[in-house]
Tab-separated table of C-alpha atoms in Angstrom:
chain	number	residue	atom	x	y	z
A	1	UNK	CA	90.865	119.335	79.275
A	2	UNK	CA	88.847	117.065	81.232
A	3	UNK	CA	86.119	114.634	79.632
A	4	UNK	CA	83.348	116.661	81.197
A	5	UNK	CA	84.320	119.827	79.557
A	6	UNK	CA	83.758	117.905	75.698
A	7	UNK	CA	81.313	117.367	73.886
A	8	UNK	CA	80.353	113.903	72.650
A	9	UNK	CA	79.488	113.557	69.037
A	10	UNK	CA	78.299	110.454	69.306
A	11	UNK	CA	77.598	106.992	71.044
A	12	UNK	CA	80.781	104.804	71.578
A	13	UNK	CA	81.147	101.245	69.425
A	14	UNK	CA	82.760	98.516	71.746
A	15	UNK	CA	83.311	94.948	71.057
A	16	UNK	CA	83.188	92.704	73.270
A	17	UNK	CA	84.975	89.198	73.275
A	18	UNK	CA	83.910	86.095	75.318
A	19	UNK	CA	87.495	85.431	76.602
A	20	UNK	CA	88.804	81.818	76.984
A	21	UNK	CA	86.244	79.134	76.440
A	22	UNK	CA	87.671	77.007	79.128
A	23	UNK	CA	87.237	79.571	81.695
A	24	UNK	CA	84.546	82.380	83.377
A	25	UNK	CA	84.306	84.723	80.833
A	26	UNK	CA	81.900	83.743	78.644
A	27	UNK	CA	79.529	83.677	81.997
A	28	UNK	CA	80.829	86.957	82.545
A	29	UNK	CA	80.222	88.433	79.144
A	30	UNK	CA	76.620	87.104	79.461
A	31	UNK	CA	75.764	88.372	82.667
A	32	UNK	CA	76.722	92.261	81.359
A	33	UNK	CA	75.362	92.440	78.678
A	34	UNK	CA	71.721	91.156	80.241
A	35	UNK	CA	71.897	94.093	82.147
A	36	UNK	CA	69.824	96.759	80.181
A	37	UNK	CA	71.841	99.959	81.304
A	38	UNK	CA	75.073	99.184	79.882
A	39	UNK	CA	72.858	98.934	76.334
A	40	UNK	CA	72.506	102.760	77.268
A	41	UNK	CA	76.104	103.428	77.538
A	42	UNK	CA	77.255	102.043	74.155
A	43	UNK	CA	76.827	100.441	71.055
A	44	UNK	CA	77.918	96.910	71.605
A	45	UNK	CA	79.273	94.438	69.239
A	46	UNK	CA	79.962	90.717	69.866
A	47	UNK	CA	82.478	89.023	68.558
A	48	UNK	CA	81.135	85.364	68.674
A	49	UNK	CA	79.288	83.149	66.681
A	50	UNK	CA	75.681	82.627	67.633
A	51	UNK	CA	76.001	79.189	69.566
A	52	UNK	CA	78.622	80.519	71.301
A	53	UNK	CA	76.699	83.043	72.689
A	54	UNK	CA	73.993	81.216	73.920
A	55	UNK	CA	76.332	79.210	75.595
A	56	UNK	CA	77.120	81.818	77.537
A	57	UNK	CA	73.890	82.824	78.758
A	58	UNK	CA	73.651	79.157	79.887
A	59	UNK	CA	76.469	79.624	81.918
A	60	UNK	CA	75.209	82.990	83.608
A	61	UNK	CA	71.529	81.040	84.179
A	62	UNK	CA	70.068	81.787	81.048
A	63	UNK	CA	70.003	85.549	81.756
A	64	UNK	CA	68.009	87.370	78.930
A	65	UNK	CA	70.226	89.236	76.437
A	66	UNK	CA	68.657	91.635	73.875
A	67	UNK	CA	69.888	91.338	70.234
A	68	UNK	CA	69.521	93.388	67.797
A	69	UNK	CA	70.429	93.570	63.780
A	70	UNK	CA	72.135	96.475	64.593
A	71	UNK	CA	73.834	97.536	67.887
A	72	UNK	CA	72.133	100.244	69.623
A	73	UNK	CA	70.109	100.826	73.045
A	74	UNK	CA	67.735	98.399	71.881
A	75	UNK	CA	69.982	95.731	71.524
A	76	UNK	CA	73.611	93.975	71.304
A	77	UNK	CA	74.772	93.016	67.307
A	78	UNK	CA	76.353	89.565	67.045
A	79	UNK	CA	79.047	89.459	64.456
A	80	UNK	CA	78.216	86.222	63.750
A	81	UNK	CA	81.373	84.582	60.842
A	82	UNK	CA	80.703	81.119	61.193
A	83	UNK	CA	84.413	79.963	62.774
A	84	UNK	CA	83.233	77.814	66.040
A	85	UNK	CA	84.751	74.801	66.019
A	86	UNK	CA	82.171	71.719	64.814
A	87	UNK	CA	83.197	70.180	68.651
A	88	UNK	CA	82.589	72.187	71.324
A	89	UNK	CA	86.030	73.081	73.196
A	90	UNK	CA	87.322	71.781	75.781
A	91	UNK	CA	86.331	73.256	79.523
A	92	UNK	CA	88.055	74.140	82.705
A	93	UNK	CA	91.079	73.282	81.120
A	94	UNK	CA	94.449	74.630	79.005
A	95	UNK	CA	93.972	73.985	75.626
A	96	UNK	CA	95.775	75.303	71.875
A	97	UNK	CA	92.132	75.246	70.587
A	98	UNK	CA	90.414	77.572	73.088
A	99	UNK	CA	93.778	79.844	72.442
A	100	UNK	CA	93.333	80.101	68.612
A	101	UNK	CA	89.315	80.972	68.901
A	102	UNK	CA	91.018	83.307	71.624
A	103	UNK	CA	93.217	84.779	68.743
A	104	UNK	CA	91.027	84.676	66.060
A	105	UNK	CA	88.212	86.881	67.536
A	106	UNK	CA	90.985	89.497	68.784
A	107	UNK	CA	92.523	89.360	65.674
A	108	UNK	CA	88.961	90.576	64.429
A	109	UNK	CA	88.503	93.102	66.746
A	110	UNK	CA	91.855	94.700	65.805
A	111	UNK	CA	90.935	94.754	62.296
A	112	UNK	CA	87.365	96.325	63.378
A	113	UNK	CA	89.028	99.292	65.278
A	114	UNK	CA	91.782	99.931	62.377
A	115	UNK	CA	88.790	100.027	60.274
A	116	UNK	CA	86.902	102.728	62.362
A	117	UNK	CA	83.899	100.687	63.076
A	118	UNK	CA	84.178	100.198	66.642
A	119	UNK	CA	86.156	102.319	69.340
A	120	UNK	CA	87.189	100.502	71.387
A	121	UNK	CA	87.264	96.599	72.820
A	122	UNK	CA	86.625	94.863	75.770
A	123	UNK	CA	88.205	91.383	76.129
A	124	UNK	CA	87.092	88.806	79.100
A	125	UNK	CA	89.946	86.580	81.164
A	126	UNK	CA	91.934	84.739	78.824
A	127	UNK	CA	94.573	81.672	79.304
A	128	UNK	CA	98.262	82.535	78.557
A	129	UNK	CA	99.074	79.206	78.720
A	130	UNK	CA	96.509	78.541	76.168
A	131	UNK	CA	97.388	81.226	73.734
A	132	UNK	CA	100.645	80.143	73.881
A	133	UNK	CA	99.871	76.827	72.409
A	134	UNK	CA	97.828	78.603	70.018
A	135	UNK	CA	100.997	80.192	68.674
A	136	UNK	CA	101.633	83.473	70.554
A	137	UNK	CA	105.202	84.228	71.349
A	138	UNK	CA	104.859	87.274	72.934
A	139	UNK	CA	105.208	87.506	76.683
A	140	UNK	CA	101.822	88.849	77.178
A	141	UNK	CA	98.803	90.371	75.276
A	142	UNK	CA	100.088	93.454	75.461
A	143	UNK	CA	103.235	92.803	73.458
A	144	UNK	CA	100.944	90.975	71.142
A	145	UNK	CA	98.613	93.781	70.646
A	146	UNK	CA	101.385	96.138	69.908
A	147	UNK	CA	103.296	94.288	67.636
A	148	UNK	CA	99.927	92.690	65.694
A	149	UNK	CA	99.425	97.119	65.291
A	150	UNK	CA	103.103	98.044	64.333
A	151	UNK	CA	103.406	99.911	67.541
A	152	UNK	CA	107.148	100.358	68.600
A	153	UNK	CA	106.021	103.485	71.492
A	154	UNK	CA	106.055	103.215	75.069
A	155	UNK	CA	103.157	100.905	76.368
A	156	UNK	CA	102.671	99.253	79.954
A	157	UNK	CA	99.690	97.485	81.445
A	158	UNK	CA	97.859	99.896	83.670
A	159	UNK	CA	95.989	98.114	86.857
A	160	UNK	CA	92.930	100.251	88.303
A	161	UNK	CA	91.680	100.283	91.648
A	162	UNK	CA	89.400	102.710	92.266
A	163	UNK	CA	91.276	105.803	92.085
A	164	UNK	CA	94.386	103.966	92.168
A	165	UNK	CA	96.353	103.373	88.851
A	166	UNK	CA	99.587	101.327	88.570
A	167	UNK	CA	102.280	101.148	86.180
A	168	UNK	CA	105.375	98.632	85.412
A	169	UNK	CA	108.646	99.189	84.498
A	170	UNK	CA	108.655	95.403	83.282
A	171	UNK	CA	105.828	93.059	83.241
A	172	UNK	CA	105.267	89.130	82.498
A	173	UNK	CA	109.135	88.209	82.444
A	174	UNK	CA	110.832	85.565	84.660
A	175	UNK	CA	111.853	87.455	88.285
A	176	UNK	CA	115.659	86.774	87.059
A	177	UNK	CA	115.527	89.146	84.284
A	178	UNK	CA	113.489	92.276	85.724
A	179	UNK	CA	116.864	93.131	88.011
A	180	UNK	CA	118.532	93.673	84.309
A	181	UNK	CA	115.593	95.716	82.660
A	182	UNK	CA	115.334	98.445	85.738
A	183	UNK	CA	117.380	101.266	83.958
A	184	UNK	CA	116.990	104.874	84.406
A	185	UNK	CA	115.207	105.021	80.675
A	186	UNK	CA	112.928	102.016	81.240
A	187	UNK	CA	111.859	104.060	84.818
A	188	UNK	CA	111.277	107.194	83.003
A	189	UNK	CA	109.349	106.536	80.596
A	190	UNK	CA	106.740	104.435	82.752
A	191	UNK	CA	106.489	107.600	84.892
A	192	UNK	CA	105.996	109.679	81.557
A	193	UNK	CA	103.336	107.047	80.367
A	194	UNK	CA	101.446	106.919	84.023
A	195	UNK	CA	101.589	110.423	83.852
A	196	UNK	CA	100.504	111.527	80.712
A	197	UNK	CA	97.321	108.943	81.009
A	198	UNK	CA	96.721	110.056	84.145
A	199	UNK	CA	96.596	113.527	83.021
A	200	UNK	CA	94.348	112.466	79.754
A	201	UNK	CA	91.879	111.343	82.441
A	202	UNK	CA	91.346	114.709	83.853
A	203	UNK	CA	94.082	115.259	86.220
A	204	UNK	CA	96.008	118.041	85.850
A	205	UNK	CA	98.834	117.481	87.796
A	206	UNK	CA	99.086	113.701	88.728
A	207	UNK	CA	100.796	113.026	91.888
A	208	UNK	CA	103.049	110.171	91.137
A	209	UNK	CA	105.113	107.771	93.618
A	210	UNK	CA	107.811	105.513	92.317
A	211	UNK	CA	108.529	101.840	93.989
A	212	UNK	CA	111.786	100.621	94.734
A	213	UNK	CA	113.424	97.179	93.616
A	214	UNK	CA	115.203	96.203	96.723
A	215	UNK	CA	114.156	95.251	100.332
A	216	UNK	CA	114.618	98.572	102.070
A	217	UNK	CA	114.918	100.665	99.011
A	218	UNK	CA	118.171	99.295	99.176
A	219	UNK	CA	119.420	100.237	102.228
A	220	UNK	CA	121.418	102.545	100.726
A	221	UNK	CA	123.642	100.314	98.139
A	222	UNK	CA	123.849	97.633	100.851
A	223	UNK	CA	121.082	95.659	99.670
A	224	UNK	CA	121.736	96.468	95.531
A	225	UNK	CA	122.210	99.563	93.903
A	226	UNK	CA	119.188	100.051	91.402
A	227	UNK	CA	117.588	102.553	93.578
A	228	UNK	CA	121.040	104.779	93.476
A	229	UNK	CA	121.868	104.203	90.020
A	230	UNK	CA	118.925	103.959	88.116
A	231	UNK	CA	115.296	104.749	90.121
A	232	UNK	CA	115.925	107.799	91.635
A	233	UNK	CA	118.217	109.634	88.680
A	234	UNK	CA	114.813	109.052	86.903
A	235	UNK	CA	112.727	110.136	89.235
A	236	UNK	CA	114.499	113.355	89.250
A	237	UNK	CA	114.739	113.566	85.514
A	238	UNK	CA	111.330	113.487	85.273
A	239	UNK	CA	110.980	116.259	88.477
A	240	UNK	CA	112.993	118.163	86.035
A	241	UNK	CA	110.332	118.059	83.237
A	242	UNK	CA	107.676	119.086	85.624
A	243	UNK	CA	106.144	115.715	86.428
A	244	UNK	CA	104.692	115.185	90.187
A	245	UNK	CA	106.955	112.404	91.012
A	246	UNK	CA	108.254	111.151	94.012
A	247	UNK	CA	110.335	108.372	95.055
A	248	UNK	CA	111.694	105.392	95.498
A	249	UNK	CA	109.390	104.450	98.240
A	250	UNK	CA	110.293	100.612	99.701
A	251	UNK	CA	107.367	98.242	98.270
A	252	UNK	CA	106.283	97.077	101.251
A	253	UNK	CA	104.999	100.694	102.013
A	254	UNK	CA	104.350	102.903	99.464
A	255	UNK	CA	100.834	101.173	99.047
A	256	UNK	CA	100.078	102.262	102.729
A	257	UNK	CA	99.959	105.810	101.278
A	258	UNK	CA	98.352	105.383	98.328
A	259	UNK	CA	95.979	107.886	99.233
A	260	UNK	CA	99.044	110.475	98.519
A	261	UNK	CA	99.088	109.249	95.096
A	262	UNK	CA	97.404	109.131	91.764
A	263	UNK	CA	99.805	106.640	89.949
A	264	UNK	CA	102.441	103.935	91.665
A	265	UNK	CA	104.948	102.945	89.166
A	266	UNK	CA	106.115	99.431	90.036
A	267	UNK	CA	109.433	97.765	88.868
A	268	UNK	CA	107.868	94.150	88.111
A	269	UNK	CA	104.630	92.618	87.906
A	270	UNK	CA	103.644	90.825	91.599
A	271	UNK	CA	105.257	94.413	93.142
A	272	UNK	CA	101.895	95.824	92.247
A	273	UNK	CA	99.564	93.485	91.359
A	274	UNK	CA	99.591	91.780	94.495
A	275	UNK	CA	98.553	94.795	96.402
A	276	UNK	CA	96.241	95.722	93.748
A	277	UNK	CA	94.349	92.089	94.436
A	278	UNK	CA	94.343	92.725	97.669
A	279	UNK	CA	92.625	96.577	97.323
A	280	UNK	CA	89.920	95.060	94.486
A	281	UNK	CA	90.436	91.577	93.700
A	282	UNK	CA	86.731	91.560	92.422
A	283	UNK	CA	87.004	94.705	90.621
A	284	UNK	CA	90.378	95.460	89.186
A	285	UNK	CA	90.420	96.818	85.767
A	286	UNK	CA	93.605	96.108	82.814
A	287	UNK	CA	94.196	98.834	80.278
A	288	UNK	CA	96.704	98.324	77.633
A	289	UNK	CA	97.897	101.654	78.159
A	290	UNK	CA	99.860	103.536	75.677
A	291	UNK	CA	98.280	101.558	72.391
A	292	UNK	CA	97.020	103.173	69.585
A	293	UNK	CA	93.676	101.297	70.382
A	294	UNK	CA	91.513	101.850	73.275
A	295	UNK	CA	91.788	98.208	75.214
A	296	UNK	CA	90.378	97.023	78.589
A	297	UNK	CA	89.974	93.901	80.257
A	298	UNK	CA	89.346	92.475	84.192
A	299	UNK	CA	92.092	92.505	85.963
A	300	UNK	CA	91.603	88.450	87.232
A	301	UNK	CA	92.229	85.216	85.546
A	302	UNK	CA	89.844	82.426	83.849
A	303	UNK	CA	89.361	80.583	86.922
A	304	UNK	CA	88.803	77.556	86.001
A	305	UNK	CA	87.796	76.033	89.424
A	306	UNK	CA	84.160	77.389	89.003
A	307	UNK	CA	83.122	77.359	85.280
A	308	UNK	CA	79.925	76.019	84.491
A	309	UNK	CA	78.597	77.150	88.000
A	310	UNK	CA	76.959	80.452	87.399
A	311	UNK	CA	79.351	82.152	90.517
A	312	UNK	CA	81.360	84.713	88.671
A	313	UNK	CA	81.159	88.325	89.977
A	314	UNK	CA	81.013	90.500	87.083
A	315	UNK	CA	81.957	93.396	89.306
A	316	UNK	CA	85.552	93.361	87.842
A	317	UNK	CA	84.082	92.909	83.848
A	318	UNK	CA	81.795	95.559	84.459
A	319	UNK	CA	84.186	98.026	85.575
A	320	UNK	CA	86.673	97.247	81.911
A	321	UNK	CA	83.499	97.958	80.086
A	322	UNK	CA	82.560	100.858	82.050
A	323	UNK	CA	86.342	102.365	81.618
A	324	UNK	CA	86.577	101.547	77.863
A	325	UNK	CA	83.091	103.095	77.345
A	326	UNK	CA	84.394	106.483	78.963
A	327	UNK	CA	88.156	105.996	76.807
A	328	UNK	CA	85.848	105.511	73.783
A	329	UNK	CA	83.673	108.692	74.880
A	330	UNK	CA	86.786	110.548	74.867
A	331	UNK	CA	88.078	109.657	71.582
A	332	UNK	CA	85.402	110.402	69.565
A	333	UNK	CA	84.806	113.858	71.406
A	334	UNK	CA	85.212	117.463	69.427
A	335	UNK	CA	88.668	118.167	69.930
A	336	UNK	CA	90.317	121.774	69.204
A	337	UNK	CA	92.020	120.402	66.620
A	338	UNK	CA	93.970	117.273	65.585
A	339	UNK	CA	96.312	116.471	68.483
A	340	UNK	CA	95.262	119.254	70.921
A	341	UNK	CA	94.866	116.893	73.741
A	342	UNK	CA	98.711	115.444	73.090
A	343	UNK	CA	100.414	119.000	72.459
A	344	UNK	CA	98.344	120.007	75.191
A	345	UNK	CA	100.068	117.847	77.622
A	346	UNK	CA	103.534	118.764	75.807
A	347	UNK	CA	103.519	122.040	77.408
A	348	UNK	CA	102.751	120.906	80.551
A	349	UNK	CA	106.841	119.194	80.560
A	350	UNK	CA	109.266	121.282	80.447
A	351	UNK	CA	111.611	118.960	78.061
A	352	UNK	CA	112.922	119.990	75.135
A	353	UNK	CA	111.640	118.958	71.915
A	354	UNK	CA	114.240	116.293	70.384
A	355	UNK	CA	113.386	114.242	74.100
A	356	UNK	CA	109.790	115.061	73.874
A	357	UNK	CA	109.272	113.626	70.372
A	358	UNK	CA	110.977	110.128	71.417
A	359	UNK	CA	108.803	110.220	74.334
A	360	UNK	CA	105.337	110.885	72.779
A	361	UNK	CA	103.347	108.607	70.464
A	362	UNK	CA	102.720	110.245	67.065
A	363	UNK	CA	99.616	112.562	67.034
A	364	UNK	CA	98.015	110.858	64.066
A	365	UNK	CA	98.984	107.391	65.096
A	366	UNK	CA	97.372	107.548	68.851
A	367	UNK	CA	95.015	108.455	71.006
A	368	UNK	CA	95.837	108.198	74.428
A	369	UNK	CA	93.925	106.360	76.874
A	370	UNK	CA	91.977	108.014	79.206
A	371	UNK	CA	89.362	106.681	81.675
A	372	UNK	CA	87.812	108.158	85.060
């Protein structure tokens, strides 16, 4: 059932972080929330302290910002817990200090959404260079967020262009390890993953294409085998569940007919994100698809070359708000009954049910993303 077709109970609760210190994103926080129509869309909480803040809007020009005691169309809340560092951190720059504040305020937002009091959050560009000096050993946020939540289910970032959504089979790992975690499972259950959020945002039967790992797809075993022996027997194990799939296509084409597709699942991170740059550098969206927590972010970096300088677009933050808004609007919609949107999509595979309860998330632990 699409979005359109539910009825909305109530306003979505989003909180917003300012990102890494060092880099663009408090500008960018600033700059949406001084435009009054995203006040309309949702109640907004910050998760800053007050100084921080109107740092910020110094960085975006000293753009106006409505604050209220309590978040609603008349105003963003500030969550205000009196953690800023005495010395302001340090700019343009990596640093362990801008990583923990980094951590900290996530941390917070995690413990807001487990708590029910906000539906969803919205971080701004952070440093992985600086959250790894902060302490985090995952390889990326993603792995983070799932393991600060107890998730252990299928999860991958998904990259939006426009109508264009991406997938990975692996993500931030070193290029010498992704030839090793291609397998026929790891395949099939991105496809499942792209699919099934792809269908949660209103599509009823996504059309799916599947890159390959090799130059030339392979060239039939002559330039590796992946495609024979792992990329296409998923792709037609997941034909055989009734997924849209099709596949492998050689990466340096499969983005040429993107307008065949709904979904491209890529096998490593550049495969996709470099032609996902190219179609929207300035507004690419990052969902951390698959958590149990609806999670959105731009899809750039910190960019330190131009902090301080009031030239961020905002094009790209606006967009993560804009698709965490409509994620958090679906969430919090009158469903059927508990789960009817997950056992929904169960009947539209035709697996049987010891596969199909590996493959989905538990009904009461997740709600899957959706966007438009």
């Amino acid at each position: 059932m699409a979005v359109s077709q539910l009825q909305q109970t109530r306003r979505p609760r989003v909180a917003v972080t300012l990102g890494d210190a060092a880099g663009i994103g408090p500008e960018l926080v600033a700059k949406l929330l001084s435009n009054q129509e995203n006040l309309k869309k949702a109640d907004i909480l910050i998760l800053a302290d007050r100084g921080e803040f109107d740092a910020a809007r110094a960085d975006a020009g000293g753009v106006d910002v409505q604050v209220a005691d309590v978040a609603g169309p008349d105003g963003v809340q500030i969550l205000h817990d009196n953690s800023s560092p005495s010395q302001p951190l340090s700019r343009s720059e990596v640093h362990k200090g801008n990583g923990e504040r980094c951590i900290h305020q996530l941390r917070r937002g995690l413990d807001l959404a487990r708590a029910g009091a906000v539906d969803a959050i919205v971080f701004a560009p952070l440093n992985k260079s600086s959250l790894k000096k902060a302490g985090m050993t995952e390889e990326d946020e993603l792995r983070w967020f799932a393991k600060q939540l107890d998730f252990a289910g299928t999860t991958s970032e998904i990259n939006i262009a426009g109508p264009l959504w991406t997938a990975r089979v692996t993500s931030h790992v070193g290029v010498e390890k992704v030839a090793g975690m291609v397998t026929k499972e790891s395949t099939l259950k991105a496809i499942e993953l792209l699919n099934r959020l792809r269908w949660e945002s209103g599509i009823e039967a996504p059309r799916l294409g599947v890159c390959a790992l090799n130059p030339h797809n392979g060239e039939n075993g002559n330039f590796g085998r992946h495609e024979i022996d792992h990329i296409a027997p998923a792709v037609k194990e997941a034909q055989t569940w009734g997924i849209n799939v099709q596949g492998p296509f050689p990466c340096d084409t499969i983005f040429l007919k993107r307008s065949n597709f709904d979904g491209i699942v890529t096998m490593y991170h550049d495969q996709g994100q470099i032609a996902i740059k190219l179609l929207s550098f300035e507004g690419g969206v990052t969902v951390q698809g698959g958590l149990p927590i609806v999670i959105a972010t731009p899809a750039h970096g910190t960019a330190f070359d131009i902090v301080g300088k009031n030239q961020a677009s905002v094009t790209s933050t606006q967009n993560a708000f804009d698709v965490a808004v409509t994620m958090a609007s679906r969430k919090i919609t009158k469903q059927s009954g508990p789960g009817s949107d997950e056992i929904a999509y169960a009947k539209t595979l035709q697996v049987n049910g010891s596969v199909l309860e590996k493959m989905l998330p538990k009904v009461s632990q997740v709600e899957v993303a959706s966007c438009c």
